[in-house]
């Protein structure tokens, strides 16, 4: 089959790499670089990024890692140990230690919630925030987790997504870091497409998708078209009106910091439930020193954008950083805000669109993630669904 792909983000490149084994693939990318929001941005010797925090949510065992292996990609992913810690009253706690911080009555409530969850007796129609709200610390911890992982507050996160995320976590475990960062992943995928005689056309903005007896990207004819751009943008340039509901994007702010002494000891996430805005941070150089100049660490913070006043949100994030780094030497390298056509997610978890529009037309990327798929894991779930469908 001749397959045209619009967009060379992680979704388009992963689909292209998997499909180019058996099909003729052409990828169109409007920018001069590949990888979209999952590639590196070199700055003063630090490997910053166009989006992601150099983390793969379920590490070397999750959906993305499996899809990479299936594509033949040579990417080394180091699982983080521990997955993460929580900073409370200036002390770091593992997830399982948080229980000890609760008072007697709260412990009983937490036990009740955990049992309900285990027995599958939770109302799936409520939000994660509503589920947790009886216990102040649990709500704070929940907000830090959803803010970091999904760029949503706990109240914006459907409980049905949390239940699926928890299942995936039990199956695959926590995050990992690809050696070489995001670019190592997307570079490998584009290498595979080219090796399989696929074509990647850069600096080409697709203006029209037409699905009929055949499928068209502008004047190029294909058997099948896959769109890796946002579902809303896809619909704008397509003759088929497929959106029954509008996906709701998630917005966020990332601050990249240079520090010689570092702030975290492990390669996982330091969640910060007590910060005004920052939900968590990582120090990827604990795993891959090549992501910073010799002797330096790269720390990246993430916060979900709570109001439309971006400047105020950034100022509050910077105040949090000042408190977190009190007494330490650090330098702000870069502040990036993600919204509009370059958000954290084109569809926040729970508002994703189905991947299969019809036999000629498919959607991949972070507007069409699988259920309970955190970020690139959700993208990989969607891509695998499309690839299996096309190949079946
Ligand atoms: P994109 O990367 O946006 O790719 C779409 C591509 O299509 C782009 O290259 C774009 O230029 C191109 N395009 C658009 N319109 C056209 C057109 N008309 N014609 C041709 N090309 C077009 N995920 C994780 O798993 N781990 C993390 O640590 C993580 N951290 C994050 C932190 C932040 C601050 C942000 C913003 C995101 C983070 N994510 C993370 C999410 C992850 O980066 C994204 O989900 C993922 O990169 C999106 O990939 P995509 O392929 O869906 O879209």
CSV table of C-alpha atoms and ligand atoms in Angstrom, one decimal:
chain,number,residue,atom,x,y,z
A,1,UNK,CA,0.0,0.0,0.0
A,2,UNK,CA,1.0,3.6,-0.5
A,3,UNK,CA,0.7,5.5,2.8
A,4,UNK,CA,0.9,9.2,3.3
A,5,UNK,CA,1.6,10.6,6.7
A,6,UNK,CA,1.0,14.3,7.7
A,7,UNK,CA,3.5,15.4,10.4
A,8,UNK,CA,6.8,14.0,11.6
A,9,UNK,CA,6.2,14.1,15.3
A,10,UNK,CA,6.6,11.0,17.4
A,11,UNK,CA,3.2,9.6,16.3
A,12,UNK,CA,3.9,10.1,12.5
A,13,UNK,CA,7.5,8.8,12.7
A,14,UNK,CA,6.5,5.7,14.8
A,15,UNK,CA,3.7,4.9,12.4
A,16,UNK,CA,6.0,5.5,9.5
A,17,UNK,CA,8.8,3.3,10.9
A,18,UNK,CA,6.4,0.4,11.6
A,19,UNK,CA,4.6,0.6,8.3
A,20,UNK,CA,7.6,1.2,6.0
A,21,UNK,CA,8.6,-2.4,6.6
A,22,UNK,CA,5.7,-3.6,4.3
A,23,UNK,CA,4.4,-0.5,2.7
A,24,UNK,CA,5.5,2.5,0.7
A,25,UNK,CA,5.6,5.5,3.1
A,26,UNK,CA,5.8,9.2,2.5
A,27,UNK,CA,5.9,11.6,5.6
A,28,UNK,CA,5.3,15.4,5.1
A,29,UNK,CA,6.6,17.7,7.8
A,30,UNK,CA,6.1,21.5,7.7
A,31,UNK,CA,9.1,22.4,9.9
A,32,UNK,CA,12.8,22.2,9.0
A,33,UNK,CA,13.4,19.5,11.7
A,34,UNK,CA,11.8,16.2,12.6
A,35,UNK,CA,10.4,15.0,15.9
A,36,UNK,CA,7.9,17.7,16.7
A,37,UNK,CA,7.6,18.1,20.5
A,38,UNK,CA,9.8,15.1,21.1
A,39,UNK,CA,13.3,16.2,20.1
A,40,UNK,CA,16.3,18.0,21.5
A,41,UNK,CA,17.0,21.7,21.4
A,42,UNK,CA,20.7,22.3,22.0
A,43,UNK,CA,21.4,25.4,24.1
A,44,UNK,CA,24.7,26.4,25.7
A,45,UNK,CA,25.7,22.7,25.6
A,46,UNK,CA,22.5,21.5,27.3
A,47,UNK,CA,20.1,19.2,25.5
A,48,UNK,CA,16.9,21.0,26.1
A,49,UNK,CA,13.8,19.9,24.3
A,50,UNK,CA,11.0,21.1,22.0
A,51,UNK,CA,8.5,19.7,24.5
A,52,UNK,CA,9.0,16.5,26.5
A,53,UNK,CA,11.0,16.2,29.6
A,54,UNK,CA,13.2,13.4,28.2
A,55,UNK,CA,11.0,10.8,30.0
A,56,UNK,CA,9.2,7.8,28.7
A,57,UNK,CA,6.3,7.2,31.2
A,58,UNK,CA,6.5,3.4,31.4
A,59,UNK,CA,10.2,3.1,30.7
A,60,UNK,CA,11.8,0.1,28.9
A,61,UNK,CA,8.7,-2.1,29.3
A,62,UNK,CA,5.8,0.1,28.2
A,63,UNK,CA,3.9,0.5,24.9
A,64,UNK,CA,6.5,2.9,23.3
A,65,UNK,CA,9.5,0.7,24.2
A,66,UNK,CA,7.7,-2.3,22.8
A,67,UNK,CA,6.8,-0.5,19.6
A,68,UNK,CA,10.4,0.8,19.2
A,69,UNK,CA,11.7,-2.8,19.5
A,70,UNK,CA,9.1,-3.9,16.9
A,71,UNK,CA,10.3,-1.2,14.5
A,72,UNK,CA,13.9,-2.3,15.0
A,73,UNK,CA,14.9,0.9,16.7
A,74,UNK,CA,18.1,0.9,18.7
A,75,UNK,CA,17.2,3.0,21.7
A,76,UNK,CA,18.5,2.4,25.2
A,77,UNK,CA,16.0,3.3,27.9
A,78,UNK,CA,17.1,3.3,31.5
A,79,UNK,CA,14.3,2.7,34.0
A,80,UNK,CA,14.2,5.2,36.9
A,81,UNK,CA,14.8,3.8,40.4
A,82,UNK,CA,12.9,4.9,42.3
A,83,UNK,CA,10.1,6.1,39.9
A,84,UNK,CA,9.7,9.2,42.0
A,85,UNK,CA,9.7,10.8,45.4
A,86,UNK,CA,7.4,13.4,47.0
A,87,UNK,CA,8.8,16.5,48.7
A,88,UNK,CA,6.8,17.3,51.8
A,89,UNK,CA,7.9,19.7,54.5
A,90,UNK,CA,11.4,19.7,53.0
A,91,UNK,CA,11.7,15.9,53.2
A,92,UNK,CA,11.5,13.3,50.4
A,93,UNK,CA,9.2,10.4,50.7
A,94,UNK,CA,8.6,7.4,48.6
A,95,UNK,CA,4.9,6.9,47.5
A,96,UNK,CA,4.4,4.0,50.0
A,97,UNK,CA,5.8,6.1,52.8
A,98,UNK,CA,3.1,8.8,52.3
A,99,UNK,CA,0.6,6.8,54.3
A,100,UNK,CA,2.6,7.3,57.4
A,101,UNK,CA,2.1,11.0,57.2
A,102,UNK,CA,-1.7,10.7,57.6
A,103,UNK,CA,-3.6,11.1,60.9
A,104,UNK,CA,-5.6,8.2,62.3
A,105,UNK,CA,-8.9,9.3,60.7
A,106,UNK,CA,-7.3,10.0,57.3
A,107,UNK,CA,-5.6,6.6,57.4
A,108,UNK,CA,-9.0,5.0,57.7
A,109,UNK,CA,-10.3,7.1,54.8
A,110,UNK,CA,-7.3,6.3,52.7
A,111,UNK,CA,-7.7,2.6,53.4
A,112,UNK,CA,-11.3,2.8,52.3
A,113,UNK,CA,-10.4,4.6,49.0
A,114,UNK,CA,-7.6,2.1,48.3
A,115,UNK,CA,-10.0,-0.9,48.9
A,116,UNK,CA,-12.7,0.7,46.7
A,117,UNK,CA,-10.1,1.1,43.9
A,118,UNK,CA,-8.8,-2.5,44.3
A,119,UNK,CA,-12.3,-3.9,44.2
A,120,UNK,CA,-13.3,-1.8,41.1
A,121,UNK,CA,-16.0,-0.1,43.1
A,122,UNK,CA,-15.1,3.5,42.2
A,123,UNK,CA,-17.6,5.6,40.3
A,124,UNK,CA,-15.9,6.0,36.9
A,125,UNK,CA,-17.9,9.2,36.1
A,126,UNK,CA,-16.3,11.3,38.8
A,127,UNK,CA,-13.0,13.2,38.6
A,128,UNK,CA,-9.8,12.1,40.3
A,129,UNK,CA,-10.0,15.2,42.4
A,130,UNK,CA,-13.5,14.2,43.7
A,131,UNK,CA,-12.2,10.8,44.5
A,132,UNK,CA,-9.3,12.2,46.6
A,133,UNK,CA,-10.9,15.3,48.1
A,134,UNK,CA,-11.6,13.9,51.6
A,135,UNK,CA,-7.9,13.7,52.3
A,136,UNK,CA,-6.0,16.9,51.9
A,137,UNK,CA,-2.6,15.4,51.4
A,138,UNK,CA,-3.9,12.9,48.9
A,139,UNK,CA,-5.5,15.7,46.8
A,140,UNK,CA,-2.2,17.6,46.9
A,141,UNK,CA,-0.2,14.5,45.8
A,142,UNK,CA,-2.9,13.7,43.2
A,143,UNK,CA,-2.6,17.2,41.7
A,144,UNK,CA,1.2,17.0,41.6
A,145,UNK,CA,1.0,13.6,39.7
A,146,UNK,CA,-1.7,14.7,37.2
A,147,UNK,CA,0.0,18.1,36.7
A,148,UNK,CA,3.3,16.4,35.9
A,149,UNK,CA,2.1,13.4,33.9
A,150,UNK,CA,-1.0,14.9,32.1
A,151,UNK,CA,-0.7,18.6,32.6
A,152,UNK,CA,-4.1,18.6,34.2
A,153,UNK,CA,-5.4,19.2,37.7
A,154,UNK,CA,-6.8,16.2,39.6
A,155,UNK,CA,-10.3,17.8,39.2
A,156,UNK,CA,-9.8,17.9,35.4
A,157,UNK,CA,-8.7,14.3,35.2
A,158,UNK,CA,-11.5,11.7,34.7
A,159,UNK,CA,-11.3,8.8,37.2
A,160,UNK,CA,-11.8,6.4,34.3
A,161,UNK,CA,-8.4,7.5,33.0
A,162,UNK,CA,-6.7,7.1,36.4
A,163,UNK,CA,-8.1,3.6,36.7
A,164,UNK,CA,-6.5,2.7,33.3
A,165,UNK,CA,-3.3,4.5,34.1
A,166,UNK,CA,-3.0,2.5,37.4
A,167,UNK,CA,-3.5,-0.7,35.4
A,168,UNK,CA,-0.7,0.2,33.0
A,169,UNK,CA,1.5,1.2,35.9
A,170,UNK,CA,1.0,-2.2,37.5
A,171,UNK,CA,1.7,-3.9,34.2
A,172,UNK,CA,4.8,-1.9,33.1
A,173,UNK,CA,6.1,0.1,36.0
A,174,UNK,CA,7.3,3.7,36.1
A,175,UNK,CA,9.3,6.0,33.9
A,176,UNK,CA,12.6,5.7,32.1
A,177,UNK,CA,15.0,8.0,30.3
A,178,UNK,CA,16.2,7.3,26.7
A,179,UNK,CA,20.0,7.7,26.5
A,180,UNK,CA,20.5,10.7,24.2
A,181,UNK,CA,17.1,12.1,25.2
A,182,UNK,CA,14.0,12.5,23.1
A,183,UNK,CA,16.1,13.0,19.9
A,184,UNK,CA,17.6,9.5,20.2
A,185,UNK,CA,14.1,8.1,19.8
A,186,UNK,CA,12.8,10.3,16.9
A,187,UNK,CA,16.2,10.1,15.1
A,188,UNK,CA,16.1,6.3,15.2
A,189,UNK,CA,12.6,6.3,13.8
A,190,UNK,CA,13.4,8.6,10.9
A,191,UNK,CA,16.5,6.5,10.2
A,192,UNK,CA,14.4,3.3,10.0
A,193,UNK,CA,11.9,5.0,7.6
A,194,UNK,CA,14.7,6.0,5.3
A,195,UNK,CA,16.4,2.6,5.6
A,196,UNK,CA,13.1,1.0,4.5
A,197,UNK,CA,13.0,3.3,1.4
A,198,UNK,CA,10.4,5.5,2.9
A,199,UNK,CA,10.5,9.3,2.1
A,200,UNK,CA,10.4,12.2,4.5
A,201,UNK,CA,9.7,15.6,3.0
A,202,UNK,CA,10.7,18.5,5.3
A,203,UNK,CA,9.4,22.1,5.1
A,204,UNK,CA,6.3,21.0,3.4
A,205,UNK,CA,3.0,22.2,4.9
A,206,UNK,CA,0.1,20.1,3.9
A,207,UNK,CA,-2.9,22.2,3.0
A,208,UNK,CA,-5.5,19.6,2.0
A,209,UNK,CA,-6.5,16.0,2.9
A,210,UNK,CA,-9.1,14.4,0.6
A,211,UNK,CA,-10.6,11.0,1.3
A,212,UNK,CA,-12.6,9.5,-1.5
A,213,UNK,CA,-12.1,6.3,-3.7
A,214,UNK,CA,-8.4,7.1,-3.1
A,215,UNK,CA,-6.8,9.3,-0.4
A,216,UNK,CA,-5.0,12.5,-1.2
A,217,UNK,CA,-2.5,14.8,0.5
A,218,UNK,CA,-2.6,17.9,-1.6
A,219,UNK,CA,-2.0,16.4,-5.1
A,220,UNK,CA,-0.2,13.3,-4.0
A,221,UNK,CA,-2.3,10.1,-4.3
A,222,UNK,CA,-2.2,7.4,-1.6
A,223,UNK,CA,-4.2,4.3,-0.6
A,224,UNK,CA,-4.3,5.5,3.0
A,225,UNK,CA,-3.6,8.8,4.8
A,226,UNK,CA,-2.6,9.1,8.5
A,227,UNK,CA,-2.7,12.4,10.2
A,228,UNK,CA,-0.3,13.2,13.0
A,229,UNK,CA,-1.4,16.7,13.4
A,230,UNK,CA,-4.1,17.8,15.9
A,231,UNK,CA,-7.6,16.4,15.2
A,232,UNK,CA,-9.0,20.0,15.0
A,233,UNK,CA,-6.3,21.1,12.5
A,234,UNK,CA,-6.8,17.8,10.6
A,235,UNK,CA,-10.6,18.5,10.3
A,236,UNK,CA,-9.9,22.0,9.0
A,237,UNK,CA,-8.0,20.8,6.0
A,238,UNK,CA,-10.0,17.6,5.4
A,239,UNK,CA,-13.1,17.0,3.3
A,240,UNK,CA,-14.5,14.6,6.0
A,241,UNK,CA,-16.1,16.1,9.1
A,242,UNK,CA,-15.3,13.4,11.6
A,243,UNK,CA,-15.2,15.3,15.0
A,244,UNK,CA,-18.2,14.5,17.1
A,245,UNK,CA,-16.8,16.2,20.1
A,246,UNK,CA,-13.9,18.7,20.4
A,247,UNK,CA,-10.8,17.5,22.2
A,248,UNK,CA,-9.7,19.7,25.0
A,249,UNK,CA,-6.0,20.5,24.9
A,250,UNK,CA,-3.8,20.6,28.0
A,251,UNK,CA,-1.4,23.5,28.6
A,252,UNK,CA,1.8,23.8,30.6
A,253,UNK,CA,5.1,25.5,31.3
A,254,UNK,CA,8.5,24.0,31.4
A,255,UNK,CA,11.5,25.7,33.0
A,256,UNK,CA,15.0,24.3,32.3
A,257,UNK,CA,17.7,24.9,34.9
A,258,UNK,CA,21.4,24.5,35.0
A,259,UNK,CA,22.9,23.5,38.3
A,260,UNK,CA,26.4,22.2,39.3
A,261,UNK,CA,25.4,20.6,42.7
A,262,UNK,CA,22.0,19.2,41.6
A,263,UNK,CA,18.8,18.9,43.5
A,264,UNK,CA,17.7,15.3,43.2
A,265,UNK,CA,19.7,12.1,43.9
A,266,UNK,CA,17.7,9.8,41.6
A,267,UNK,CA,16.7,9.5,38.0
A,268,UNK,CA,13.0,9.6,38.7
A,269,UNK,CA,10.6,12.5,39.3
A,270,UNK,CA,10.6,14.7,42.3
A,271,UNK,CA,6.9,15.5,42.8
A,272,UNK,CA,6.3,18.8,44.6
A,273,UNK,CA,2.8,18.8,46.1
A,274,UNK,CA,3.4,21.8,48.3
A,275,UNK,CA,4.6,24.2,45.5
A,276,UNK,CA,2.3,27.0,44.4
A,277,UNK,CA,2.7,26.0,40.7
A,278,UNK,CA,5.5,23.5,40.0
A,279,UNK,CA,4.1,20.0,39.9
A,280,UNK,CA,7.5,18.2,39.8
A,281,UNK,CA,11.0,18.2,38.4
A,282,UNK,CA,13.5,15.7,37.1
A,283,UNK,CA,17.3,15.7,36.8
A,284,UNK,CA,17.9,13.7,33.7
A,285,UNK,CA,21.7,14.0,33.9
A,286,UNK,CA,21.6,11.6,36.9
A,287,UNK,CA,21.0,8.9,34.1
A,288,UNK,CA,22.6,10.5,31.0
A,289,UNK,CA,25.5,12.9,31.6
A,290,UNK,CA,25.6,13.7,27.9
A,291,UNK,CA,22.5,15.9,28.3
A,292,UNK,CA,24.6,18.7,29.9
A,293,UNK,CA,28.1,20.0,29.6
A,294,UNK,CA,30.7,18.2,31.9
A,295,UNK,CA,30.2,19.0,35.5
A,296,UNK,CA,26.6,20.3,35.1
A,297,UNK,CA,23.2,18.9,35.7
A,298,UNK,CA,20.1,19.6,33.7
A,299,UNK,CA,16.9,20.0,35.8
A,300,UNK,CA,13.5,20.5,34.2
A,301,UNK,CA,10.4,21.6,36.0
A,302,UNK,CA,6.9,21.2,34.8
A,303,UNK,CA,3.7,22.9,35.8
A,304,UNK,CA,0.2,22.8,34.4
A,305,UNK,CA,-1.0,26.2,33.3
A,306,UNK,CA,-3.8,27.1,35.7
A,307,UNK,CA,-4.9,30.5,34.4
A,308,UNK,CA,-4.6,32.3,31.1
A,309,UNK,CA,-2.2,34.8,32.5
A,310,UNK,CA,1.0,33.1,31.3
A,311,UNK,CA,3.3,35.7,32.8
A,312,UNK,CA,1.8,35.3,36.2
A,313,UNK,CA,2.0,31.5,35.9
A,314,UNK,CA,5.7,31.8,35.0
A,315,UNK,CA,6.4,34.2,37.9
A,316,UNK,CA,4.8,31.8,40.3
A,317,UNK,CA,6.8,28.9,38.9
A,318,UNK,CA,10.0,30.9,39.3
A,319,UNK,CA,9.1,31.7,42.9
A,320,UNK,CA,8.7,28.0,43.5
A,321,UNK,CA,12.1,27.3,42.0
A,322,UNK,CA,13.7,30.0,44.2
A,323,UNK,CA,12.3,28.2,47.3
A,324,UNK,CA,13.2,24.7,46.0
A,325,UNK,CA,16.8,25.8,45.3
A,326,UNK,CA,17.3,27.9,48.4
A,327,UNK,CA,21.0,28.2,49.2
A,328,UNK,CA,22.0,26.4,46.0
A,329,UNK,CA,23.6,27.9,42.9
A,330,UNK,CA,21.5,27.6,39.8
A,331,UNK,CA,20.8,29.3,36.5
A,332,UNK,CA,17.5,29.5,34.5
A,333,UNK,CA,18.4,28.3,31.0
A,334,UNK,CA,15.0,28.5,29.3
A,335,UNK,CA,11.3,29.1,30.0
A,336,UNK,CA,8.8,27.5,27.5
A,337,UNK,CA,5.1,27.8,27.6
A,338,UNK,CA,3.0,25.2,25.7
A,339,UNK,CA,-0.4,26.1,24.4
A,340,UNK,CA,-2.4,26.8,21.2
A,341,UNK,CA,-0.8,24.9,18.3
A,342,UNK,CA,2.1,23.6,20.5
A,343,UNK,CA,0.4,22.4,23.7
A,344,UNK,CA,1.3,19.7,26.1
A,345,UNK,CA,-1.4,17.5,24.6
A,346,UNK,CA,-3.8,18.2,21.7
A,347,UNK,CA,-6.3,16.2,23.6
A,348,UNK,CA,-6.1,16.0,27.4
A,349,UNK,CA,-6.6,12.5,28.7
A,350,UNK,CA,-10.3,11.5,28.4
A,351,UNK,CA,-11.0,13.8,25.4
A,352,UNK,CA,-9.0,11.7,22.8
A,353,UNK,CA,-10.5,11.0,19.4
A,354,UNK,CA,-10.6,7.4,18.0
A,355,UNK,CA,-7.7,6.5,15.7
A,356,UNK,CA,-9.8,5.0,12.9
A,357,UNK,CA,-11.9,7.4,10.9
A,358,UNK,CA,-12.5,4.9,8.0
A,359,UNK,CA,-10.5,2.3,6.0
A,360,UNK,CA,-8.5,5.1,4.2
A,361,UNK,CA,-8.1,7.6,7.0
A,362,UNK,CA,-6.5,7.4,10.4
A,363,UNK,CA,-5.3,9.7,13.2
A,364,UNK,CA,-2.3,9.3,15.4
A,365,UNK,CA,-0.5,11.5,18.0
A,366,UNK,CA,-1.5,13.1,21.2
A,367,UNK,CA,-5.0,13.9,20.0
A,368,UNK,CA,-5.7,10.2,19.5
A,369,UNK,CA,-4.1,8.4,22.5
A,370,UNK,CA,-5.2,5.1,23.8
A,371,UNK,CA,-7.2,5.0,27.1
A,372,UNK,CA,-5.0,5.4,30.1
A,373,UNK,CA,-2.0,6.2,28.0
A,374,UNK,CA,0.2,8.8,29.5
A,375,UNK,CA,1.8,11.0,26.8
A,376,UNK,CA,4.0,9.1,24.4
A,377,UNK,CA,2.7,5.8,25.8
A,378,UNK,CA,-0.8,6.8,24.7
A,379,UNK,CA,0.6,7.8,21.3
A,380,UNK,CA,2.3,4.4,20.9
A,381,UNK,CA,-1.0,2.7,21.9
A,382,UNK,CA,-2.8,4.6,19.2
A,383,UNK,CA,-0.1,4.0,16.6
A,384,UNK,CA,-0.1,0.2,17.3
A,385,UNK,CA,-3.9,0.1,16.9
A,386,UNK,CA,-3.6,1.8,13.5
A,387,UNK,CA,-0.7,-0.3,12.3
A,388,UNK,CA,-2.5,-3.6,13.3
A,389,UNK,CA,-5.7,-2.4,11.6
A,390,UNK,CA,-3.9,-1.5,8.3
A,391,UNK,CA,-1.8,-4.7,8.3
A,392,UNK,CA,-4.8,-7.0,9.2
B,1,LIG,P1,3.9,16.6,17.4
B,1,LIG,O1,5.2,16.4,18.1
B,1,LIG,O2,3.3,18.0,17.6
B,1,LIG,O3,4.1,16.3,15.9
B,1,LIG,C1,3.2,16.8,14.9
B,1,LIG,C2,4.1,17.3,13.7
B,1,LIG,O4,3.3,17.7,12.6
B,1,LIG,C3,5.0,18.5,14.1
B,1,LIG,O5,6.3,18.2,13.8
B,1,LIG,C4,4.4,19.6,13.2
B,1,LIG,O6,5.4,20.6,12.8
B,1,LIG,C5,3.8,18.9,12.0
B,1,LIG,N1,2.7,19.5,11.3
B,1,LIG,C6,1.7,20.3,11.8
B,1,LIG,N2,0.9,20.7,10.9
B,1,LIG,C7,1.4,20.3,9.7
B,1,LIG,C8,1.0,20.4,8.3
B,1,LIG,N3,-0.1,21.0,8.0
B,1,LIG,N4,1.8,19.8,7.4
B,1,LIG,C9,2.9,19.1,7.7
B,1,LIG,N5,3.3,18.9,9.0
B,1,LIG,C10,2.6,19.5,10.0
B,1,LIG,N6,5.6,13.1,26.9
B,1,LIG,C11,6.3,12.1,27.4
B,1,LIG,O7,6.0,10.9,27.1
B,1,LIG,N7,7.3,12.3,28.4
B,1,LIG,C12,7.6,13.5,28.8
B,1,LIG,O8,8.5,13.7,29.6
B,1,LIG,C13,6.8,14.6,28.3
B,1,LIG,N8,7.0,15.8,28.8
B,1,LIG,C14,6.3,16.9,28.2
B,1,LIG,C15,6.6,18.2,28.6
B,1,LIG,C16,6.1,19.2,28.0
B,1,LIG,C17,6.4,20.6,28.5
B,1,LIG,C18,5.3,19.0,26.8
B,1,LIG,C19,4.8,20.2,26.0
B,1,LIG,C20,5.0,17.8,26.4
B,1,LIG,C21,5.5,16.7,27.1
B,1,LIG,N9,5.2,15.4,26.7
B,1,LIG,C22,5.9,14.3,27.3
B,1,LIG,C23,4.3,15.1,25.6
B,1,LIG,C24,5.0,14.8,24.3
B,1,LIG,O9,6.0,15.7,24.0
B,1,LIG,C25,3.9,14.9,23.2
B,1,LIG,O10,2.8,14.1,23.5
B,1,LIG,C26,4.4,14.3,21.9
B,1,LIG,O11,5.7,14.8,21.6
B,1,LIG,C27,3.5,14.7,20.8
B,1,LIG,O12,3.8,14.0,19.6
B,1,LIG,P2,2.8,14.1,18.3
B,1,LIG,O13,3.5,13.2,17.3
B,1,LIG,O14,1.5,13.8,18.7
B,1,LIG,O15,2.8,15.6,17.9
